[in-house]
């Protein structure tokens, strides 16, 4: 069996499972936030059970409309606060305490190899980077999980993507995953699992792996997963004392397909408006002037991302007429970036820097776009209307490409800024 | 039998256009319904109000896990969604809130905008009354039919937890 099958077998009490089989699996951790949590709470109340199945295995993180941008959001936050209190859910992260859920979950040690994790958010697939089976579910299903601690899954067939070669300077895991999505297309892995393997992945940091697995949902995948190794175990053990059992794919594991990729010649990639799979190597892009640059989100607001952007921006100024928004993925990242004086670099360049929130990524608040405006973003989606007006355009790229573009006022290959 | 006029959409219709992010603070289905498909066609709620069947291409409902998307469609008057394929979270969400969805290869070419459709969910059969044709969709598994027949996952759980 491959690692995805092994975790689904283990959590459903079976010796073996195979693709297409439907299993009822036990959930190790369940996560919800301020935009999916309220519907979950309403559904949970309608089901009529008094107590959640296990208050230690539930995590609530306020991150989307944070800090509350409207009275309505403030009410939803209050609803979640009250629910956490009433159900004695201690794993509750209020404004300023946690940050974006998909960074907080690994950071606080809730993501452990071999676990089955569900989250009421599509980017829950991020956690596969640490060898867990993790996938997004809806609010009503989350209410069912809160009630029973179990959920049905169809065992997915898995595509293995084996990657070799070293990244060129200023080319990152974001460029790699955009390139893969561009090849696979938006429905290329629909209903399927994606397992990343090979020497490039082995040499990749945890931050990079999280970015890779974060975006598998943009090609339709149910989960993205990377076999745990020393890098994984060092990270997880520094984050939690909870026991876990790592799972690896068998040498004779079966896959629906195995794709081999060499990234030696990979250049920075840009996903062009209005679909994530509309990906081009940056050298093939025509000139695109920008109004806004966004560095942040659960895809690319991590420390490594901020460091790389700061490296490009140090001592430089953002182009006049362009605004840049920098939002760290968590409060821990915020504190560390503060200590490393990265915000000093961004602020001196003329960027707006904030505490952790999902912010403009989903068009919630803080940096929405007017009709006709163009934004280059380190986030994960460029759908019509995603960041504000349906007549605005969003281009997705790596944190370094976003930084370089903010400096020049047009989408720019960061390698061209080298002295 | 579900009947309604077809409203057609293309491939990769994402949940951001079905229900834009700025409306996610709404939880009232009637309020959500006013913004159904706002990203593509602000007149959609008027078109769907007397009962509609969506006929779409591949990967319908991709993107965000927001359950507000199928809720908005259902309460705007959509009785069933037929698509070449679905994004998995949308598919599960729709069933869980009691909105029938059928995977239906070839639907894009077999249905025109405004065609009168009749859908037999149990059999997975679709009758296009405007074109006098019938065609087969992928039948829903029994346990999913049971959730739909109970009116959604909440009602299904309430029944089974008794």
PDB file of N, CA, C and O in Angstrom, chain A residues 223-292:
ATOM      1  N   UNK A 223      -5.933  14.869  -1.370  1.00  0.00           N
ATOM      2  CA  UNK A 223      -4.844  15.120  -0.423  1.00  0.00           C
ATOM      3  C   UNK A 223      -3.519  15.180  -1.164  1.00  0.00           C
ATOM      4  O   UNK A 223      -3.376  14.650  -2.256  1.00  0.00           O
ATOM      5  N   UNK A 224      -2.574  15.868  -0.545  1.00  0.00           N
ATOM      6  CA  UNK A 224      -1.195  15.847  -1.014  1.00  0.00           C
ATOM      7  C   UNK A 224      -0.407  15.246   0.123  1.00  0.00           C
ATOM      8  O   UNK A 224      -0.758  15.442   1.288  1.00  0.00           O
ATOM      9  N   UNK A 225       0.638  14.498  -0.173  1.00  0.00           N
ATOM     10  CA  UNK A 225       1.347  13.862   0.943  1.00  0.00           C
ATOM     11  C   UNK A 225       2.814  13.656   0.606  1.00  0.00           C
ATOM     12  O   UNK A 225       3.180  13.451  -0.550  1.00  0.00           O
ATOM     13  N   UNK A 226       3.633  13.770   1.642  1.00  0.00           N
ATOM     14  CA  UNK A 226       5.076  13.543   1.505  1.00  0.00           C
ATOM     15  C   UNK A 226       5.482  12.581   2.620  1.00  0.00           C
ATOM     16  O   UNK A 226       5.141  12.794   3.785  1.00  0.00           O
ATOM     17  N   UNK A 227       6.176  11.517   2.253  1.00  0.00           N
ATOM     18  CA  UNK A 227       6.625  10.554   3.260  1.00  0.00           C
ATOM     19  C   UNK A 227       7.467  11.258   4.309  1.00  0.00           C
ATOM     20  O   UNK A 227       8.365  12.026   3.971  1.00  0.00           O
ATOM     21  N   UNK A 228       7.201  10.971   5.591  1.00  0.00           N
ATOM     22  CA  UNK A 228       8.017  11.606   6.620  1.00  0.00           C
ATOM     23  C   UNK A 228       9.471  11.138   6.561  1.00  0.00           C
ATOM     24  O   UNK A 228       9.732   9.974   6.259  1.00  0.00           O
ATOM     25  N   UNK A 229      10.388  12.055   6.819  1.00  0.00           N
ATOM     26  CA  UNK A 229      11.810  11.719   6.886  1.00  0.00           C
ATOM     27  C   UNK A 229      12.412  12.459   8.082  1.00  0.00           C
ATOM     28  O   UNK A 229      11.672  12.964   8.933  1.00  0.00           O
ATOM     29  N   UNK A 230      13.719  12.565   8.112  1.00  0.00           N
ATOM     30  CA  UNK A 230      14.372  13.207   9.244  1.00  0.00           C
ATOM     31  C   UNK A 230      13.919  14.666   9.406  1.00  0.00           C
ATOM     32  O   UNK A 230      13.690  15.137  10.519  1.00  0.00           O
ATOM     33  N   UNK A 231      13.796  15.365   8.270  1.00  0.00           N
ATOM     34  CA  UNK A 231      13.338  16.770   8.307  1.00  0.00           C
ATOM     35  C   UNK A 231      11.970  16.859   8.988  1.00  0.00           C
ATOM     36  O   UNK A 231      11.743  17.715   9.843  1.00  0.00           O
ATOM     37  N   UNK A 232      11.058  15.939   8.597  1.00  0.00           N
ATOM     38  CA  UNK A 232       9.718  15.929   9.183  1.00  0.00           C
ATOM     39  C   UNK A 232       9.789  15.663  10.683  1.00  0.00           C
ATOM     40  O   UNK A 232       9.167  16.372  11.478  1.00  0.00           O
ATOM     41  N   UNK A 233      10.515  14.600  11.037  1.00  0.00           N
ATOM     42  CA  UNK A 233      10.523  14.184  12.440  1.00  0.00           C
ATOM     43  C   UNK A 233      11.158  15.248  13.331  1.00  0.00           C
ATOM     44  O   UNK A 233      10.677  15.515  14.432  1.00  0.00           O
ATOM     45  N   UNK A 234      12.246  15.876  12.844  1.00  0.00           N
ATOM     46  CA  UNK A 234      12.875  16.950  13.629  1.00  0.00           C
ATOM     47  C   UNK A 234      11.885  18.074  13.883  1.00  0.00           C
ATOM     48  O   UNK A 234      11.806  18.618  14.983  1.00  0.00           O
ATOM     49  N   UNK A 235      11.129  18.418  12.853  1.00  0.00           N
ATOM     50  CA  UNK A 235      10.158  19.513  12.979  1.00  0.00           C
ATOM     51  C   UNK A 235       9.056  19.134  13.968  1.00  0.00           C
ATOM     52  O   UNK A 235       8.777  19.867  14.921  1.00  0.00           O
ATOM     53  N   UNK A 236       8.455  17.963  13.754  1.00  0.00           N
ATOM     54  CA  UNK A 236       7.297  17.574  14.576  1.00  0.00           C
ATOM     55  C   UNK A 236       7.713  17.409  16.041  1.00  0.00           C
ATOM     56  O   UNK A 236       7.017  17.863  16.956  1.00  0.00           O
ATOM     57  N   UNK A 237       8.875  16.783  16.264  1.00  0.00           N
ATOM     58  CA  UNK A 237       9.321  16.549  17.650  1.00  0.00           C
ATOM     59  C   UNK A 237       9.666  17.857  18.365  1.00  0.00           C
ATOM     60  O   UNK A 237       9.636  17.914  19.595  1.00  0.00           O
ATOM     61  N   UNK A 238      10.000  18.885  17.595  1.00  0.00           N
ATOM     62  CA  UNK A 238      10.277  20.184  18.236  1.00  0.00           C
ATOM     63  C   UNK A 238       8.961  20.910  18.557  1.00  0.00           C
ATOM     64  O   UNK A 238       8.967  21.958  19.202  1.00  0.00           O
ATOM     65  N   UNK A 239       7.831  20.347  18.083  1.00  0.00           N
ATOM     66  CA  UNK A 239       6.546  21.028  18.221  1.00  0.00           C
ATOM     67  C   UNK A 239       5.591  20.335  19.173  1.00  0.00           C
ATOM     68  O   UNK A 239       4.612  20.928  19.612  1.00  0.00           O
ATOM     69  N   UNK A 240       5.804  19.035  19.423  1.00  0.00           N
ATOM     70  CA  UNK A 240       4.860  18.304  20.278  1.00  0.00           C
ATOM     71  C   UNK A 240       5.537  17.120  20.959  1.00  0.00           C
ATOM     72  O   UNK A 240       6.497  16.553  20.424  1.00  0.00           O
ATOM     73  N   UNK A 241       5.016  16.778  22.112  1.00  0.00           N
ATOM     74  CA  UNK A 241       5.468  15.567  22.803  1.00  0.00           C
ATOM     75  C   UNK A 241       4.491  14.419  22.608  1.00  0.00           C
ATOM     76  O   UNK A 241       4.707  13.323  23.118  1.00  0.00           O
ATOM     77  N   UNK A 242       3.411  14.684  21.909  1.00  0.00           N
ATOM     78  CA  UNK A 242       2.400  13.638  21.672  1.00  0.00           C
ATOM     79  C   UNK A 242       3.015  12.511  20.844  1.00  0.00           C
ATOM     80  O   UNK A 242       3.773  12.756  19.906  1.00  0.00           O
ATOM     81  N   UNK A 243       2.691  11.263  21.173  1.00  0.00           N
ATOM     82  CA  UNK A 243       3.232  10.149  20.392  1.00  0.00           C
ATOM     83  C   UNK A 243       2.560  10.055  19.018  1.00  0.00           C
ATOM     84  O   UNK A 243       1.441  10.526  18.844  1.00  0.00           O
ATOM     85  N   UNK A 244       3.258   9.480  18.067  1.00  0.00           N
ATOM     86  CA  UNK A 244       2.673   9.243  16.738  1.00  0.00           C
ATOM     87  C   UNK A 244       3.410   8.100  16.072  1.00  0.00           C
ATOM     88  O   UNK A 244       4.525   7.754  16.482  1.00  0.00           O
ATOM     89  N   UNK A 245       2.767   7.504  15.094  1.00  0.00           N
ATOM     90  CA  UNK A 245       3.410   6.426  14.335  1.00  0.00           C
ATOM     91  C   UNK A 245       3.553   6.832  12.882  1.00  0.00           C
ATOM     92  O   UNK A 245       2.568   6.915  12.154  1.00  0.00           O
ATOM     93  N   UNK A 246       4.798   7.067  12.472  1.00  0.00           N
ATOM     94  CA  UNK A 246       5.055   7.425  11.071  1.00  0.00           C
ATOM     95  C   UNK A 246       4.690   6.268  10.158  1.00  0.00           C
ATOM     96  O   UNK A 246       4.861   5.117  10.524  1.00  0.00           O
ATOM     97  N   UNK A 247       4.200   6.616   8.988  1.00  0.00           N
ATOM     98  CA  UNK A 247       3.841   5.590   8.009  1.00  0.00           C
ATOM     99  C   UNK A 247       4.565   5.912   6.707  1.00  0.00           C
ATOM    100  O   UNK A 247       4.664   7.074   6.326  1.00  0.00           O
ATOM    101  N   UNK A 248       5.091   4.865   6.069  1.00  0.00           N
ATOM    102  CA  UNK A 248       5.746   5.069   4.766  1.00  0.00           C
ATOM    103  C   UNK A 248       5.115   4.171   3.713  1.00  0.00           C
ATOM    104  O   UNK A 248       4.510   3.152   4.051  1.00  0.00           O
ATOM    105  N   UNK A 249       5.276   4.538   2.470  1.00  0.00           N
ATOM    106  CA  UNK A 249       4.763   3.703   1.377  1.00  0.00           C
ATOM    107  C   UNK A 249       5.605   2.436   1.257  1.00  0.00           C
ATOM    108  O   UNK A 249       6.827   2.476   1.438  1.00  0.00           O
ATOM    109  N   UNK A 250       4.944   1.314   0.965  1.00  0.00           N
ATOM    110  CA  UNK A 250       5.687   0.065   0.728  1.00  0.00           C
ATOM    111  C   UNK A 250       6.457   0.178  -0.586  1.00  0.00           C
ATOM    112  O   UNK A 250       6.068   0.936  -1.476  1.00  0.00           O
ATOM    113  N   UNK A 251       7.529  -0.619  -0.682  1.00  0.00           N
ATOM    114  CA  UNK A 251       8.326  -0.567  -1.917  1.00  0.00           C
ATOM    115  C   UNK A 251       7.513  -1.072  -3.114  1.00  0.00           C
ATOM    116  O   UNK A 251       7.767  -0.693  -4.254  1.00  0.00           O
ATOM    117  N   UNK A 252       6.508  -1.926  -2.850  1.00  0.00           N
ATOM    118  CA  UNK A 252       5.692  -2.423  -3.968  1.00  0.00           C
ATOM    119  C   UNK A 252       4.319  -1.727  -4.019  1.00  0.00           C
ATOM    120  O   UNK A 252       3.358  -2.258  -4.564  1.00  0.00           O
ATOM    121  N   UNK A 253       4.256  -0.538  -3.428  1.00  0.00           N
ATOM    122  CA  UNK A 253       2.989   0.209  -3.430  1.00  0.00           C
ATOM    123  C   UNK A 253       2.548   0.488  -4.860  1.00  0.00           C
ATOM    124  O   UNK A 253       3.385   0.668  -5.745  1.00  0.00           O
ATOM    125  N   UNK A 254       1.232   0.538  -5.061  1.00  0.00           N
ATOM    126  CA  UNK A 254       0.752   0.815  -6.415  1.00  0.00           C
ATOM    127  C   UNK A 254       0.218   2.247  -6.527  1.00  0.00           C
ATOM    128  O   UNK A 254      -0.321   2.803  -5.574  1.00  0.00           O
ATOM    129  N   UNK A 255       0.421   2.807  -7.692  1.00  0.00           N
ATOM    130  CA  UNK A 255      -0.024   4.165  -7.991  1.00  0.00           C
ATOM    131  C   UNK A 255      -0.786   4.152  -9.306  1.00  0.00           C
ATOM    132  O   UNK A 255      -0.501   3.344 -10.176  1.00  0.00           O
ATOM    133  N   UNK A 256      -1.708   5.093  -9.428  1.00  0.00           N
ATOM    134  CA  UNK A 256      -2.425   5.188 -10.693  1.00  0.00           C
ATOM    135  C   UNK A 256      -1.470   5.632 -11.790  1.00  0.00           C
ATOM    136  O   UNK A 256      -1.562   5.222 -12.946  1.00  0.00           O
ATOM    137  N   UNK A 257      -0.525   6.480 -11.403  1.00  0.00           N
ATOM    138  CA  UNK A 257       0.427   7.010 -12.366  1.00  0.00           C
ATOM    139  C   UNK A 257       1.667   7.468 -11.610  1.00  0.00           C
ATOM    140  O   UNK A 257       1.567   7.891 -10.460  1.00  0.00           O
ATOM    141  N   UNK A 258       2.834   7.371 -12.241  1.00  0.00           N
ATOM    142  CA  UNK A 258       4.053   7.925 -11.648  1.00  0.00           C
ATOM    143  C   UNK A 258       4.638   8.917 -12.647  1.00  0.00           C
ATOM    144  O   UNK A 258       4.896   8.567 -13.801  1.00  0.00           O
ATOM    145  N   UNK A 259       4.772  10.161 -12.227  1.00  0.00           N
ATOM    146  CA  UNK A 259       5.320  11.192 -13.102  1.00  0.00           C
ATOM    147  C   UNK A 259       6.712  11.565 -12.617  1.00  0.00           C
ATOM    148  O   UNK A 259       6.933  11.737 -11.414  1.00  0.00           O
ATOM    149  N   UNK A 260       7.657  11.673 -13.540  1.00  0.00           N
ATOM    150  CA  UNK A 260       9.011  12.073 -13.184  1.00  0.00           C
ATOM    151  C   UNK A 260       9.291  13.461 -13.717  1.00  0.00           C
ATOM    152  O   UNK A 260       8.981  13.766 -14.869  1.00  0.00           O
ATOM    153  N   UNK A 261       9.872  14.277 -12.868  1.00  0.00           N
ATOM    154  CA  UNK A 261      10.077  15.674 -13.213  1.00  0.00           C
ATOM    155  C   UNK A 261      11.507  16.067 -12.869  1.00  0.00           C
ATOM    156  O   UNK A 261      12.005  15.711 -11.794  1.00  0.00           O
ATOM    157  N   UNK A 262      12.175  16.789 -13.767  1.00  0.00           N
ATOM    158  CA  UNK A 262      13.501  17.341 -13.445  1.00  0.00           C
ATOM    159  C   UNK A 262      13.388  18.854 -13.460  1.00  0.00           C
ATOM    160  O   UNK A 262      12.940  19.429 -14.452  1.00  0.00           O
ATOM    161  N   UNK A 263      13.770  19.504 -12.360  1.00  0.00           N
ATOM    162  CA  UNK A 263      13.530  20.944 -12.252  1.00  0.00           C
ATOM    163  C   UNK A 263      14.787  21.786 -12.505  1.00  0.00           C
ATOM    164  O   UNK A 263      14.778  22.995 -12.278  1.00  0.00           O
ATOM    165  N   UNK A 264      15.824  21.140 -12.998  1.00  0.00           N
ATOM    166  CA  UNK A 264      17.083  21.855 -13.191  1.00  0.00           C
ATOM    167  C   UNK A 264      16.892  23.137 -13.997  1.00  0.00           C
ATOM    168  O   UNK A 264      17.500  24.161 -13.704  1.00  0.00           O
ATOM    169  N   UNK A 265      16.055  23.085 -15.026  1.00  0.00           N
ATOM    170  CA  UNK A 265      15.871  24.263 -15.887  1.00  0.00           C
ATOM    171  C   UNK A 265      14.631  25.083 -15.538  1.00  0.00           C
ATOM    172  O   UNK A 265      14.273  26.006 -16.277  1.00  0.00           O
ATOM    173  N   UNK A 266      13.976  24.762 -14.428  1.00  0.00           N
ATOM    174  CA  UNK A 266      12.732  25.457 -14.079  1.00  0.00           C
ATOM    175  C   UNK A 266      13.002  26.933 -13.781  1.00  0.00           C
ATOM    176  O   UNK A 266      13.877  27.273 -13.003  1.00  0.00           O
ATOM    177  N   UNK A 267      12.235  27.809 -14.428  1.00  0.00           N
ATOM    178  CA  UNK A 267      12.355  29.238 -14.140  1.00  0.00           C
ATOM    179  C   UNK A 267      11.151  29.696 -13.310  1.00  0.00           C
ATOM    180  O   UNK A 267      10.200  28.931 -13.133  1.00  0.00           O
ATOM    181  N   UNK A 268      11.171  30.924 -12.776  1.00  0.00           N
ATOM    182  CA  UNK A 268      10.001  31.388 -12.026  1.00  0.00           C
ATOM    183  C   UNK A 268       8.735  31.264 -12.871  1.00  0.00           C
ATOM    184  O   UNK A 268       8.757  31.498 -14.077  1.00  0.00           O
ATOM    185  N   UNK A 269       7.631  30.876 -12.217  1.00  0.00           N
ATOM    186  CA  UNK A 269       6.371  30.640 -12.914  1.00  0.00           C
ATOM    187  C   UNK A 269       5.335  31.665 -12.461  1.00  0.00           C
ATOM    188  O   UNK A 269       5.377  32.132 -11.323  1.00  0.00           O
ATOM    189  N   UNK A 270       4.388  31.967 -13.344  1.00  0.00           N
ATOM    190  CA  UNK A 270       3.296  32.872 -12.996  1.00  0.00           C
ATOM    191  C   UNK A 270       1.984  32.216 -13.424  1.00  0.00           C
ATOM    192  O   UNK A 270       1.854  31.733 -14.549  1.00  0.00           O
ATOM    193  N   UNK A 271       1.034  32.189 -12.501  1.00  0.00           N
ATOM    194  CA  UNK A 271      -0.302  31.701 -12.832  1.00  0.00           C
ATOM    195  C   UNK A 271      -1.143  32.923 -13.192  1.00  0.00           C
ATOM    196  O   UNK A 271      -1.343  33.817 -12.382  1.00  0.00           O
ATOM    197  N   UNK A 272      -1.608  32.944 -14.440  1.00  0.00           N
ATOM    198  CA  UNK A 272      -2.242  34.163 -14.965  1.00  0.00           C
ATOM    199  C   UNK A 272      -3.759  34.156 -14.740  1.00  0.00           C
ATOM    200  O   UNK A 272      -4.406  33.107 -14.828  1.00  0.00           O
ATOM    201  N   UNK A 273      -4.309  35.327 -14.490  1.00  0.00           N
ATOM    202  CA  UNK A 273      -5.741  35.521 -14.311  1.00  0.00           C
ATOM    203  C   UNK A 273      -6.471  34.943 -15.529  1.00  0.00           C
ATOM    204  O   UNK A 273      -6.002  35.111 -16.653  1.00  0.00           O
ATOM    205  N   UNK A 274      -7.639  34.296 -15.339  1.00  0.00           N
ATOM    206  CA  UNK A 274      -8.378  34.077 -14.109  1.00  0.00           C
ATOM    207  C   UNK A 274      -8.465  32.608 -13.664  1.00  0.00           C
ATOM    208  O   UNK A 274      -9.477  32.213 -13.097  1.00  0.00           O
ATOM    209  N   UNK A 275      -7.414  31.804 -13.916  1.00  0.00           N
ATOM    210  CA  UNK A 275      -7.492  30.439 -13.383  1.00  0.00           C
ATOM    211  C   UNK A 275      -6.112  29.971 -12.970  1.00  0.00           C
ATOM    212  O   UNK A 275      -5.103  30.313 -13.606  1.00  0.00           O
ATOM    213  N   UNK A 276      -6.071  29.192 -11.894  1.00  0.00           N
ATOM    214  CA  UNK A 276      -4.792  28.800 -11.294  1.00  0.00           C
ATOM    215  C   UNK A 276      -3.952  27.978 -12.269  1.00  0.00           C
ATOM    216  O   UNK A 276      -2.721  28.044 -12.263  1.00  0.00           O
ATOM    217  N   UNK A 277      -4.617  27.204 -13.136  1.00  0.00           N
ATOM    218  CA  UNK A 277      -3.845  26.334 -14.036  1.00  0.00           C
ATOM    219  C   UNK A 277      -3.351  27.037 -15.303  1.00  0.00           C
ATOM    220  O   UNK A 277      -2.717  26.424 -16.153  1.00  0.00           O
ATOM    221  N   UNK A 278      -3.612  28.326 -15.397  1.00  0.00           N
ATOM    222  CA  UNK A 278      -3.142  29.109 -16.548  1.00  0.00           C
ATOM    223  C   UNK A 278      -1.716  29.611 -16.264  1.00  0.00           C
ATOM    224  O   UNK A 278      -1.470  30.786 -16.059  1.00  0.00           O
ATOM    225  N   UNK A 279      -0.773  28.655 -16.251  1.00  0.00           N
ATOM    226  CA  UNK A 279       0.580  28.938 -15.753  1.00  0.00           C
ATOM    227  C   UNK A 279       1.566  29.127 -16.912  1.00  0.00           C
ATOM    228  O   UNK A 279       1.552  28.364 -17.880  1.00  0.00           O
ATOM    229  N   UNK A 280       2.404  30.156 -16.783  1.00  0.00           N
ATOM    230  CA  UNK A 280       3.432  30.398 -17.799  1.00  0.00           C
ATOM    231  C   UNK A 280       4.790  30.592 -17.137  1.00  0.00           C
ATOM    232  O   UNK A 280       4.870  31.207 -16.065  1.00  0.00           O
ATOM    233  N   UNK A 281       5.864  30.134 -17.799  1.00  0.00           N
ATOM    234  CA  UNK A 281       7.190  30.521 -17.321  1.00  0.00           C
ATOM    235  C   UNK A 281       7.293  32.039 -17.465  1.00  0.00           C
ATOM    236  O   UNK A 281       6.763  32.603 -18.433  1.00  0.00           O
ATOM    237  N   UNK A 282       7.952  32.691 -16.517  1.00  0.00           N
ATOM    238  CA  UNK A 282       7.921  34.160 -16.497  1.00  0.00           C
ATOM    239  C   UNK A 282       8.498  34.782 -17.777  1.00  0.00           C
ATOM    240  O   UNK A 282       8.062  35.855 -18.196  1.00  0.00           O
ATOM    241  N   UNK A 283       9.412  34.081 -18.443  1.00  0.00           N
ATOM    242  CA  UNK A 283      10.010  34.629 -19.665  1.00  0.00           C
ATOM    243  C   UNK A 283       9.010  34.692 -20.820  1.00  0.00           C
ATOM    244  O   UNK A 283       9.201  35.414 -21.788  1.00  0.00           O
ATOM    245  N   UNK A 284       7.924  33.917 -20.712  1.00  0.00           N
ATOM    246  CA  UNK A 284       6.923  33.915 -21.787  1.00  0.00           C
ATOM    247  C   UNK A 284       5.763  34.872 -21.531  1.00  0.00           C
ATOM    248  O   UNK A 284       4.802  34.943 -22.298  1.00  0.00           O
ATOM    249  N   UNK A 285       5.876  35.614 -20.423  1.00  0.00           N
ATOM    250  CA  UNK A 285       4.799  36.530 -20.054  1.00  0.00           C
ATOM    251  C   UNK A 285       5.002  37.865 -20.760  1.00  0.00           C
ATOM    252  O   UNK A 285       6.117  38.379 -20.823  1.00  0.00           O
ATOM    253  N   UNK A 286       3.901  38.429 -21.283  1.00  0.00           N
ATOM    254  CA  UNK A 286       4.000  39.783 -21.823  1.00  0.00           C
ATOM    255  C   UNK A 286       4.051  40.758 -20.660  1.00  0.00           C
ATOM    256  O   UNK A 286       3.792  40.392 -19.532  1.00  0.00           O
ATOM    257  N   UNK A 287       4.359  42.026 -20.923  1.00  0.00           N
ATOM    258  CA  UNK A 287       4.476  42.975 -19.820  1.00  0.00           C
ATOM    259  C   UNK A 287       3.127  43.167 -19.118  1.00  0.00           C
ATOM    260  O   UNK A 287       2.115  43.421 -19.766  1.00  0.00           O
ATOM    261  N   UNK A 288       3.127  43.000 -17.801  1.00  0.00           N
ATOM    262  CA  UNK A 288       1.912  43.187 -17.002  1.00  0.00           C
ATOM    263  C   UNK A 288       2.209  44.191 -15.893  1.00  0.00           C
ATOM    264  O   UNK A 288       2.994  43.920 -14.989  1.00  0.00           O
ATOM    265  N   UNK A 289       1.600  45.371 -15.972  1.00  0.00           N
ATOM    266  CA  UNK A 289       1.773  46.371 -14.914  1.00  0.00           C
ATOM    267  C   UNK A 289       0.871  46.012 -13.740  1.00  0.00           C
ATOM    268  O   UNK A 289      -0.219  45.478 -13.939  1.00  0.00           O
ATOM    269  N   UNK A 290       1.330  46.308 -12.525  1.00  0.00           N
ATOM    270  CA  UNK A 290       0.542  45.939 -11.346  1.00  0.00           C
ATOM    271  C   UNK A 290       0.166  47.161 -10.501  1.00  0.00           C
ATOM    272  O   UNK A 290       0.853  48.187 -10.533  1.00  0.00           O
ATOM    273  N   UNK A 291      -0.944  47.020  -9.769  1.00  0.00           N
ATOM    274  CA  UNK A 291      -1.373  48.053  -8.824  1.00  0.00           C
ATOM    275  C   UNK A 291      -1.054  47.641  -7.389  1.00  0.00           C
ATOM    276  O   UNK A 291      -0.822  48.465  -6.526  1.00  0.00           O
ATOM    277  N   UNK A 292      -1.089  46.327  -7.153  1.00  0.00           N
ATOM    278  CA  UNK A 292      -0.890  45.834  -5.784  1.00  0.00           C
ATOM    279  C   UNK A 292      -0.056  44.558  -5.800  1.00  0.00           C
ATOM    280  O   UNK A 292      -0.138  43.762  -6.740  1.00  0.00           O
TER     281      UNK A 292
END
